[in-house]
C-alpha positions as a LaTeX table, in Angstrom:
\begin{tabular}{lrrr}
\hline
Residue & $x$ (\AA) & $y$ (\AA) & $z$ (\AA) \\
\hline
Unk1 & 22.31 & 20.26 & $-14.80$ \\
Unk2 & 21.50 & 20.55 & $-11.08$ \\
Unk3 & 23.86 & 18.91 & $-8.27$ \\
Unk4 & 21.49 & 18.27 & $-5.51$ \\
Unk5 & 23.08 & 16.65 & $-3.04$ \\
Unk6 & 26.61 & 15.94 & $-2.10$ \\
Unk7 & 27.93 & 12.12 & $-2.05$ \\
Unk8 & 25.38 & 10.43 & 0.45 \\
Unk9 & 25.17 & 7.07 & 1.59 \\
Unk10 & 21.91 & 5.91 & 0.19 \\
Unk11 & 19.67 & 7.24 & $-2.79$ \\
Unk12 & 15.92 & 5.24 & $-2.35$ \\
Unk13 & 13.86 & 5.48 & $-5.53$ \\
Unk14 & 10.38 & 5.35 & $-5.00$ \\
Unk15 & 8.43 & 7.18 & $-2.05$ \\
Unk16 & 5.81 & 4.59 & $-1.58$ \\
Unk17 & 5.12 & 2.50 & 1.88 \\
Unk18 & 8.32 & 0.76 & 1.60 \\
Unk19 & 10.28 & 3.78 & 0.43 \\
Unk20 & 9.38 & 6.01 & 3.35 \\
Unk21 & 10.15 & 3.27 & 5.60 \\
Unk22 & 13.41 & 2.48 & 4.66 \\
Unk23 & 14.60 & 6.10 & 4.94 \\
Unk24 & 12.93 & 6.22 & 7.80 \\
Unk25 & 14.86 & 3.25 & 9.30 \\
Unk26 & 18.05 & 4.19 & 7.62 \\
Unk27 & 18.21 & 7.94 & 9.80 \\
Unk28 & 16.67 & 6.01 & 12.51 \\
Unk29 & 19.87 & 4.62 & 12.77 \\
Unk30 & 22.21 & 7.56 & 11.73 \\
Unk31 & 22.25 & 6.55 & 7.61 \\
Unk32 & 21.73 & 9.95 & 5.97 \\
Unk33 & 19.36 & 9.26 & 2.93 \\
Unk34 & 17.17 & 10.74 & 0.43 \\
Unk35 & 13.95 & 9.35 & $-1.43$ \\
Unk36 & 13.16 & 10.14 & $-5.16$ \\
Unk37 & 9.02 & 10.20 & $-5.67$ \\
Unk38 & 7.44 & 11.31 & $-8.44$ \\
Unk39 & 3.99 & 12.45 & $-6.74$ \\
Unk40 & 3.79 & 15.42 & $-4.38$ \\
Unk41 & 1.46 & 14.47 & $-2.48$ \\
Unk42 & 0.71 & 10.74 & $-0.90$ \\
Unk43 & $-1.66$ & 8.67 & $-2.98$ \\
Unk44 & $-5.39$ & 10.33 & $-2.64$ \\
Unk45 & $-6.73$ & 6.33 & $-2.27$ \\
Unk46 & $-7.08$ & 3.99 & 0.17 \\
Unk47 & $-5.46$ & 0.79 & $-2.17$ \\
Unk48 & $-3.80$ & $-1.55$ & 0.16 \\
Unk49 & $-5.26$ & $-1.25$ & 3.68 \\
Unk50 & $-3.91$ & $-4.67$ & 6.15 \\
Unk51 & $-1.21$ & $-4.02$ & 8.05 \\
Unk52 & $-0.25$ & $-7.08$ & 9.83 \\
Unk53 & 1.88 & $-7.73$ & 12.84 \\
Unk54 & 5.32 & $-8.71$ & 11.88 \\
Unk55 & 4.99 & $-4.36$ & 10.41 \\
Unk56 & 3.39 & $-3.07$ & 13.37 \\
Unk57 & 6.38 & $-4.99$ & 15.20 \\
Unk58 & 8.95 & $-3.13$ & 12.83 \\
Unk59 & 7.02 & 0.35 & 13.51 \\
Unk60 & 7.35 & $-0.66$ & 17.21 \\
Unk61 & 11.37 & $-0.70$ & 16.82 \\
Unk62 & 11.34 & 2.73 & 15.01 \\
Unk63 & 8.53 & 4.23 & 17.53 \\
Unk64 & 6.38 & 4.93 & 14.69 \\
Unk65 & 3.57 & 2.90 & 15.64 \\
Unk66 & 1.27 & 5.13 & 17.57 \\
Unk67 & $-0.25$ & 7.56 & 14.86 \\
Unk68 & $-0.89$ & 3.98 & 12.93 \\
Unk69 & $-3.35$ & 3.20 & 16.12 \\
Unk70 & $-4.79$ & 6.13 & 16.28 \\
Unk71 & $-6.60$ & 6.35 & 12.82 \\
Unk72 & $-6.70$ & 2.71 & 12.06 \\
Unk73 & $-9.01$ & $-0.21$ & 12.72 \\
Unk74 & $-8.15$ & $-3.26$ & 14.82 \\
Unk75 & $-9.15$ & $-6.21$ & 12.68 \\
Unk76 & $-9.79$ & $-9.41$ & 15.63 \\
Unk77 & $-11.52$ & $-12.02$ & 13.96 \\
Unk78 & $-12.48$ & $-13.39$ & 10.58 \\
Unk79 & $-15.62$ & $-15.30$ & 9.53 \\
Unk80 & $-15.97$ & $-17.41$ & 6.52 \\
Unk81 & $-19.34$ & $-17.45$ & 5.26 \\
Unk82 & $-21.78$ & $-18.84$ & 1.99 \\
Unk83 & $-24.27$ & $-17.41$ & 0.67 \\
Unk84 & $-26.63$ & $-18.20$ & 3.54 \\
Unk85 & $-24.58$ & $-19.57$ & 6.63 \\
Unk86 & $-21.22$ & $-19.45$ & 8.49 \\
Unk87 & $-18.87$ & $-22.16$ & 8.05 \\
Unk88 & $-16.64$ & $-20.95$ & 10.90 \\
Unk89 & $-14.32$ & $-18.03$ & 12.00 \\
Unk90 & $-10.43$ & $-17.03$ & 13.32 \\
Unk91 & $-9.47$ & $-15.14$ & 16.27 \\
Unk92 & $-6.51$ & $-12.81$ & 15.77 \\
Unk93 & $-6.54$ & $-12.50$ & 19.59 \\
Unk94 & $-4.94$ & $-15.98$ & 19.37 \\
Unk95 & $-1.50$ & $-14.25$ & 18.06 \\
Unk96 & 1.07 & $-12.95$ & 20.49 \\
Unk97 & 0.74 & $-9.73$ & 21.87 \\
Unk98 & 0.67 & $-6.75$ & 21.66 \\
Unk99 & $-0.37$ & $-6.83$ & 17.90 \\
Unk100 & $-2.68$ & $-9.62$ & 18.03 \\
Unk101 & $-4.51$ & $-7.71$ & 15.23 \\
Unk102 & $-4.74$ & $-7.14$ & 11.52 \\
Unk103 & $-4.59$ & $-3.23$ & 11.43 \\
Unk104 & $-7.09$ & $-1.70$ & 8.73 \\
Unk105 & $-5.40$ & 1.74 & 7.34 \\
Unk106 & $-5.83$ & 3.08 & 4.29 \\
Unk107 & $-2.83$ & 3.37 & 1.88 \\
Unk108 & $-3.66$ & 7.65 & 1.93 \\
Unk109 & $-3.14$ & 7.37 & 5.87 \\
Unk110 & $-0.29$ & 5.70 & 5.70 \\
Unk111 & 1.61 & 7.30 & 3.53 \\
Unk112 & 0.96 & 10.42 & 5.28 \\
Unk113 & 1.67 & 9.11 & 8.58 \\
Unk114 & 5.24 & 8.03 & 6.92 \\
Unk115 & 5.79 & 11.03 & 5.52 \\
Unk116 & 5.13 & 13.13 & 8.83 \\
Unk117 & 7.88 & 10.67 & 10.72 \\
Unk118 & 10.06 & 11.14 & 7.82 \\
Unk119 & 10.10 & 15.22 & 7.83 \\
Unk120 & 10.66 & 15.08 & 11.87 \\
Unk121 & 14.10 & 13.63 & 11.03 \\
Unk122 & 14.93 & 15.07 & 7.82 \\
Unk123 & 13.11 & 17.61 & 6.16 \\
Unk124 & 14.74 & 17.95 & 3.50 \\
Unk125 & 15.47 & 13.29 & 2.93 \\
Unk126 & 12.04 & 13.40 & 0.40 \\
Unk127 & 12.16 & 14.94 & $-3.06$ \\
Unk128 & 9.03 & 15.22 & $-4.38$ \\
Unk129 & 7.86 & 15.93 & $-8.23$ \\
Unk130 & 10.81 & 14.40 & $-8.84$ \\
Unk131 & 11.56 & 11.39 & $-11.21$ \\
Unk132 & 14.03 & 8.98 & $-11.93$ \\
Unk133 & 15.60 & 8.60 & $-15.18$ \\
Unk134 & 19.21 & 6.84 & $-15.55$ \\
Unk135 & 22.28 & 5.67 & $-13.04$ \\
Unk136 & 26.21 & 5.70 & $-14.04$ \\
Unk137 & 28.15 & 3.75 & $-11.54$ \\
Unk138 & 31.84 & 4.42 & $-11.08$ \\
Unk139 & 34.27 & 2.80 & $-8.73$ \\
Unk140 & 33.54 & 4.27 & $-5.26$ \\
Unk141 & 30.11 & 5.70 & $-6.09$ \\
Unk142 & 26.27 & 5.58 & $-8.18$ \\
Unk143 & 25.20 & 9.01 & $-9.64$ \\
Unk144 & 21.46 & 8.98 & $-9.76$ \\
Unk145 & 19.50 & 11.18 & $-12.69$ \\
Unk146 & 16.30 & 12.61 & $-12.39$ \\
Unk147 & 13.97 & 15.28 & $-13.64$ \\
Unk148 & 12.12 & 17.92 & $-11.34$ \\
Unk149 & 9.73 & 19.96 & $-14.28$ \\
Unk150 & 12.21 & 20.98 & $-17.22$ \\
Unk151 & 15.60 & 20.54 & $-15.28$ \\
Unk152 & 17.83 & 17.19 & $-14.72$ \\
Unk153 & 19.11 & 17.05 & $-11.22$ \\
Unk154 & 21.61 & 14.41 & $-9.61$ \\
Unk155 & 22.67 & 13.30 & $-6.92$ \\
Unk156 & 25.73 & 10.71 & $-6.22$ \\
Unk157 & 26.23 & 8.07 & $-3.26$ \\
Unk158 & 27.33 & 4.77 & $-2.35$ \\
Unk159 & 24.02 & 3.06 & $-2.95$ \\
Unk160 & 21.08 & 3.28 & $-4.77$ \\
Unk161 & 17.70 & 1.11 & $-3.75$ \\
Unk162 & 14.89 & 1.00 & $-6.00$ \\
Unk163 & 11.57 & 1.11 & $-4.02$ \\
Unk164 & 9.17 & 1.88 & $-6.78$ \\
Unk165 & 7.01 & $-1.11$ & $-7.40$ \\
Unk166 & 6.55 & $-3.71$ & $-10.19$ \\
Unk167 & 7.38 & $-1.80$ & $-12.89$ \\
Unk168 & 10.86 & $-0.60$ & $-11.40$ \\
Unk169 & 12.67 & 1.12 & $-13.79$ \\
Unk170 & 15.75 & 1.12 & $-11.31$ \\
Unk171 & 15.74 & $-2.58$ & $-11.91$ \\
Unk172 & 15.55 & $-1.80$ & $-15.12$ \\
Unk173 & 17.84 & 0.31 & $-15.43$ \\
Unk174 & 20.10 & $-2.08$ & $-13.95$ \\
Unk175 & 19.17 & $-5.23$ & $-16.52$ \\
Unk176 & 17.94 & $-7.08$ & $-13.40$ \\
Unk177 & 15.95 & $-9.91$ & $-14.41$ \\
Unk178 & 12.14 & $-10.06$ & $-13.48$ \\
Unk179 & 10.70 & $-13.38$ & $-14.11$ \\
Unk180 & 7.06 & $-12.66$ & $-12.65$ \\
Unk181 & 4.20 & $-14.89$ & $-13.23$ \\
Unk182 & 0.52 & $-13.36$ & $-13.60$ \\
Unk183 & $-2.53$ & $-15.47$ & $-12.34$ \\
Unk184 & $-5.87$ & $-15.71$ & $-14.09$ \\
Unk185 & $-7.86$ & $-14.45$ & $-11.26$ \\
Unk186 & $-9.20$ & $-11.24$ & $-11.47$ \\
Unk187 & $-11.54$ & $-8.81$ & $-8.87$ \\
Unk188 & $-12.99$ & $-5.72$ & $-8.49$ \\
Unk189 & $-12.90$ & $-3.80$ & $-5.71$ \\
Unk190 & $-14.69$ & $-0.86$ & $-3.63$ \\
Unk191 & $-14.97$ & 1.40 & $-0.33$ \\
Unk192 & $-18.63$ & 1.96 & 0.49 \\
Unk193 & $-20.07$ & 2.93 & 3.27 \\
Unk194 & $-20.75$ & 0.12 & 6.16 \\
Unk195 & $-24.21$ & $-1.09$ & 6.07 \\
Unk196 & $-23.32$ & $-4.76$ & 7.55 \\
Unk197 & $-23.60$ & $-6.00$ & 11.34 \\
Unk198 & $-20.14$ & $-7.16$ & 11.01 \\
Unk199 & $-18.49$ & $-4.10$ & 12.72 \\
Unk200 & $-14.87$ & $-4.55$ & 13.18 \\
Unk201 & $-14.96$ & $-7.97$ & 12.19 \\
Unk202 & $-13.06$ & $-9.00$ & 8.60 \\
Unk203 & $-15.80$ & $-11.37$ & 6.14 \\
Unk204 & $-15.22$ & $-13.92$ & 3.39 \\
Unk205 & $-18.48$ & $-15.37$ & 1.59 \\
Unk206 & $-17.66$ & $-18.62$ & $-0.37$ \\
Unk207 & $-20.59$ & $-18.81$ & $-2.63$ \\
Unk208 & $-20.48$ & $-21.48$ & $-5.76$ \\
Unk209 & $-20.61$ & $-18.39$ & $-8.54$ \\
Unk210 & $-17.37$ & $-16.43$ & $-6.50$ \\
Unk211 & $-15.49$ & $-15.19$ & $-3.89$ \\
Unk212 & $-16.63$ & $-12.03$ & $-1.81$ \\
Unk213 & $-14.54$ & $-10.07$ & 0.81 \\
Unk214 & $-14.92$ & $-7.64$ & 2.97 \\
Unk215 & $-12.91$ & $-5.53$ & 5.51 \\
Unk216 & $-13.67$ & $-3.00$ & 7.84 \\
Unk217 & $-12.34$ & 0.63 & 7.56 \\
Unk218 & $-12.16$ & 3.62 & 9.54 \\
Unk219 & $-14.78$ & 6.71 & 9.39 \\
Unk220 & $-17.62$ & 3.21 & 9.16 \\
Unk221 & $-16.39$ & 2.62 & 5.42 \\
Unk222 & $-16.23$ & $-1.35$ & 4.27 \\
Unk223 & $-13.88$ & $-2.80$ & 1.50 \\
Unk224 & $-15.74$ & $-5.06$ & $-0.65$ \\
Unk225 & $-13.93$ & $-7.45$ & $-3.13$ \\
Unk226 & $-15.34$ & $-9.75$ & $-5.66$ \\
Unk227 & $-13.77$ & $-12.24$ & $-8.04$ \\
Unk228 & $-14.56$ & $-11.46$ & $-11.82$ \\
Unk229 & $-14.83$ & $-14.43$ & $-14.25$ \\
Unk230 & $-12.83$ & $-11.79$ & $-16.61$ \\
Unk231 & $-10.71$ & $-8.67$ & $-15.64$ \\
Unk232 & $-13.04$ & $-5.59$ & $-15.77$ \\
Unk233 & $-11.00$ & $-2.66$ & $-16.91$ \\
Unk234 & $-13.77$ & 0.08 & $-16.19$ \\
Unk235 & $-16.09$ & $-1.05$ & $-13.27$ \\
Unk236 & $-18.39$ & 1.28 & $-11.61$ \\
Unk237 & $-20.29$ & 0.79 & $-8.33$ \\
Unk238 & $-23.45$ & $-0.43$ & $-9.71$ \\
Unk239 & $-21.61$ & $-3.28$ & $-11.44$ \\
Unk240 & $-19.85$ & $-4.50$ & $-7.96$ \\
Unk241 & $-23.15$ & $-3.76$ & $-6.26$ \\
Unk242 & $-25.27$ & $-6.12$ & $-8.23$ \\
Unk243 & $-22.67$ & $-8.61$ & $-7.75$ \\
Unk244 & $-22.91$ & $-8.62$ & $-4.18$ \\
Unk245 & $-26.84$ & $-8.74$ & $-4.40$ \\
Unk246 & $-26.37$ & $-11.85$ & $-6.45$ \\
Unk247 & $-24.25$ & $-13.68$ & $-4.64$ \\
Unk248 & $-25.21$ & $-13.46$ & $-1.70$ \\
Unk249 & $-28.09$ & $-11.08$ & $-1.06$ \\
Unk250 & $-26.52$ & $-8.02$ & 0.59 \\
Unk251 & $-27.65$ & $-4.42$ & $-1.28$ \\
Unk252 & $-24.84$ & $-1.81$ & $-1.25$ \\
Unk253 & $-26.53$ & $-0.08$ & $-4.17$ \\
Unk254 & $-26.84$ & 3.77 & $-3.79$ \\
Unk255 & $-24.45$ & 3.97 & $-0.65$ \\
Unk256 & $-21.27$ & 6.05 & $-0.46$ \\
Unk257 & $-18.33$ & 4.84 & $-2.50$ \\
Unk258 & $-14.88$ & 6.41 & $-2.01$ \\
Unk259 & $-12.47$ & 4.06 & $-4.06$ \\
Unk260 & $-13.39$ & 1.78 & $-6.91$ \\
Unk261 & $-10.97$ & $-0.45$ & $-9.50$ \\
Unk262 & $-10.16$ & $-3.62$ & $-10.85$ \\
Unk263 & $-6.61$ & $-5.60$ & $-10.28$ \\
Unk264 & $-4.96$ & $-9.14$ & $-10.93$ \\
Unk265 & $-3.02$ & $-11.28$ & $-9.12$ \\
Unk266 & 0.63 & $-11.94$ & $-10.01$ \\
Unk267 & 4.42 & $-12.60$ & $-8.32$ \\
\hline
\end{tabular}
């Protein structure tokens, strides 16, 4: 068995979004840290995309924020629509500056923006290909486990933060209780290329047979969601195409599609 590290303030588990940002803010602020992700590289997808002020605010205090606005998409307004009319719309502008914005960035860009800011302090805070398997806790200290190919490395300090999502096996780990809730509603989702007039502008259609989003990207790529009577475990773009057509009229058949997959809703 390895030793990786020697006795460090803070061991983060998980080297998602939040991960990378708390190491981030930990050196930021003269914590030494390291981060424990599986993956070696950030996730190839662009998943969850709205950034919204009160994080562009907490990239302002860390003087992240800049490579965020220069490959992202400022979101200003929102229309609600049916099938065949607009009901009305929201100005972002409206919110205090200077984020008065929702900014569109793909999880991918994100993640390697994070993990850029991250190396400029630390190169060596992010172990990659690397993943969590057991704690021991003694008096003055938490000795985390993990495996990196065929070898079990570890690493000991003062506190150990589990960052790695719903399924958090450091919660687990730790018999913390997780009393989430799932909701019956259920959509597919897709990046395709833009063919809209909307431009920059976020949509939501409220038709009688289901709800349809859809967001702006960068590189003129659109998120489209749509609300499923049933979750859809293998969708493909024809399937969320027709249900645009349907509902209310718009063809995305045959366009570019980048991303495509089903999800729930839960807490």
């Amino acid at each position: 068995m390895k030793n990786s590290a020697a006795n460090i303030p803070v061991v983060i588990v998980g080297g998602g979004p939040v991960g990378l940002f708390l190491a981030i803010a930990l050196l930021k602020n003269g914590i030494d840290c390291k981060v424990i992700e599986k993956r070696k590289e950030p996730v190839a997808d662009s998943r969850s995309l709205g950034i919204h002020p009160v994080s562009l605010e907490l990239f302002d205090e860390l003087g992240i924020t800049t490579p965020f606005l220069e490959e992202g998409l400022k979101i200003k307004r929102g229309i609600a629509l049916t099938a065949t009319k607009k009901l009305g719309e929201i100005h972002f502008s409206d919110c205090p500056k200077p984020h008065d914005y929702i900014l569109a960035c793909p999880q991918s860009t994100t993640e390697r923006i994070l993990r850029d800011e991250l190396r400029k302090l630390n190169k060596d805070a992010l172990i990659t290909k690397a993943e969590f398997i057991r704690f021991e806790e003694s008096e003055n200290s938490v000795t985390t486990y993990f495996s990196r190919g065929q070898e079990t490395q570890q690493i000991s300090s003062q506190f150990l933060i589990g960052c790695d999502g719903k399924n958090s096996q450091v919660r687990q780990a730790a018999s913390i209780h997780y009393s989430g809730k799932r909701y019956p509603d259920t959509y597919i989702m897709g990046d395709f290329t833009d063919t809209t007039d909307f431009g920059a502008d976020a949509a939501v259609f409220l038709p009688k047979d289901g709800l349809i989003e859809c967001f702006p990207l960068p590189n003129g790529m659109r998120r489209w969601v749509v609300k499923t009577r049933d979750y859809i475990s293998d969708p493909d773009d024809e399937l969320l195409a027709s249900f645009v057509k349907q509902r209310i009229g718009h063809d995305i058949s045959g366009t570019k599609s980048t991303m495509l997959s089903s999800f729930g809703v839960q807490h």
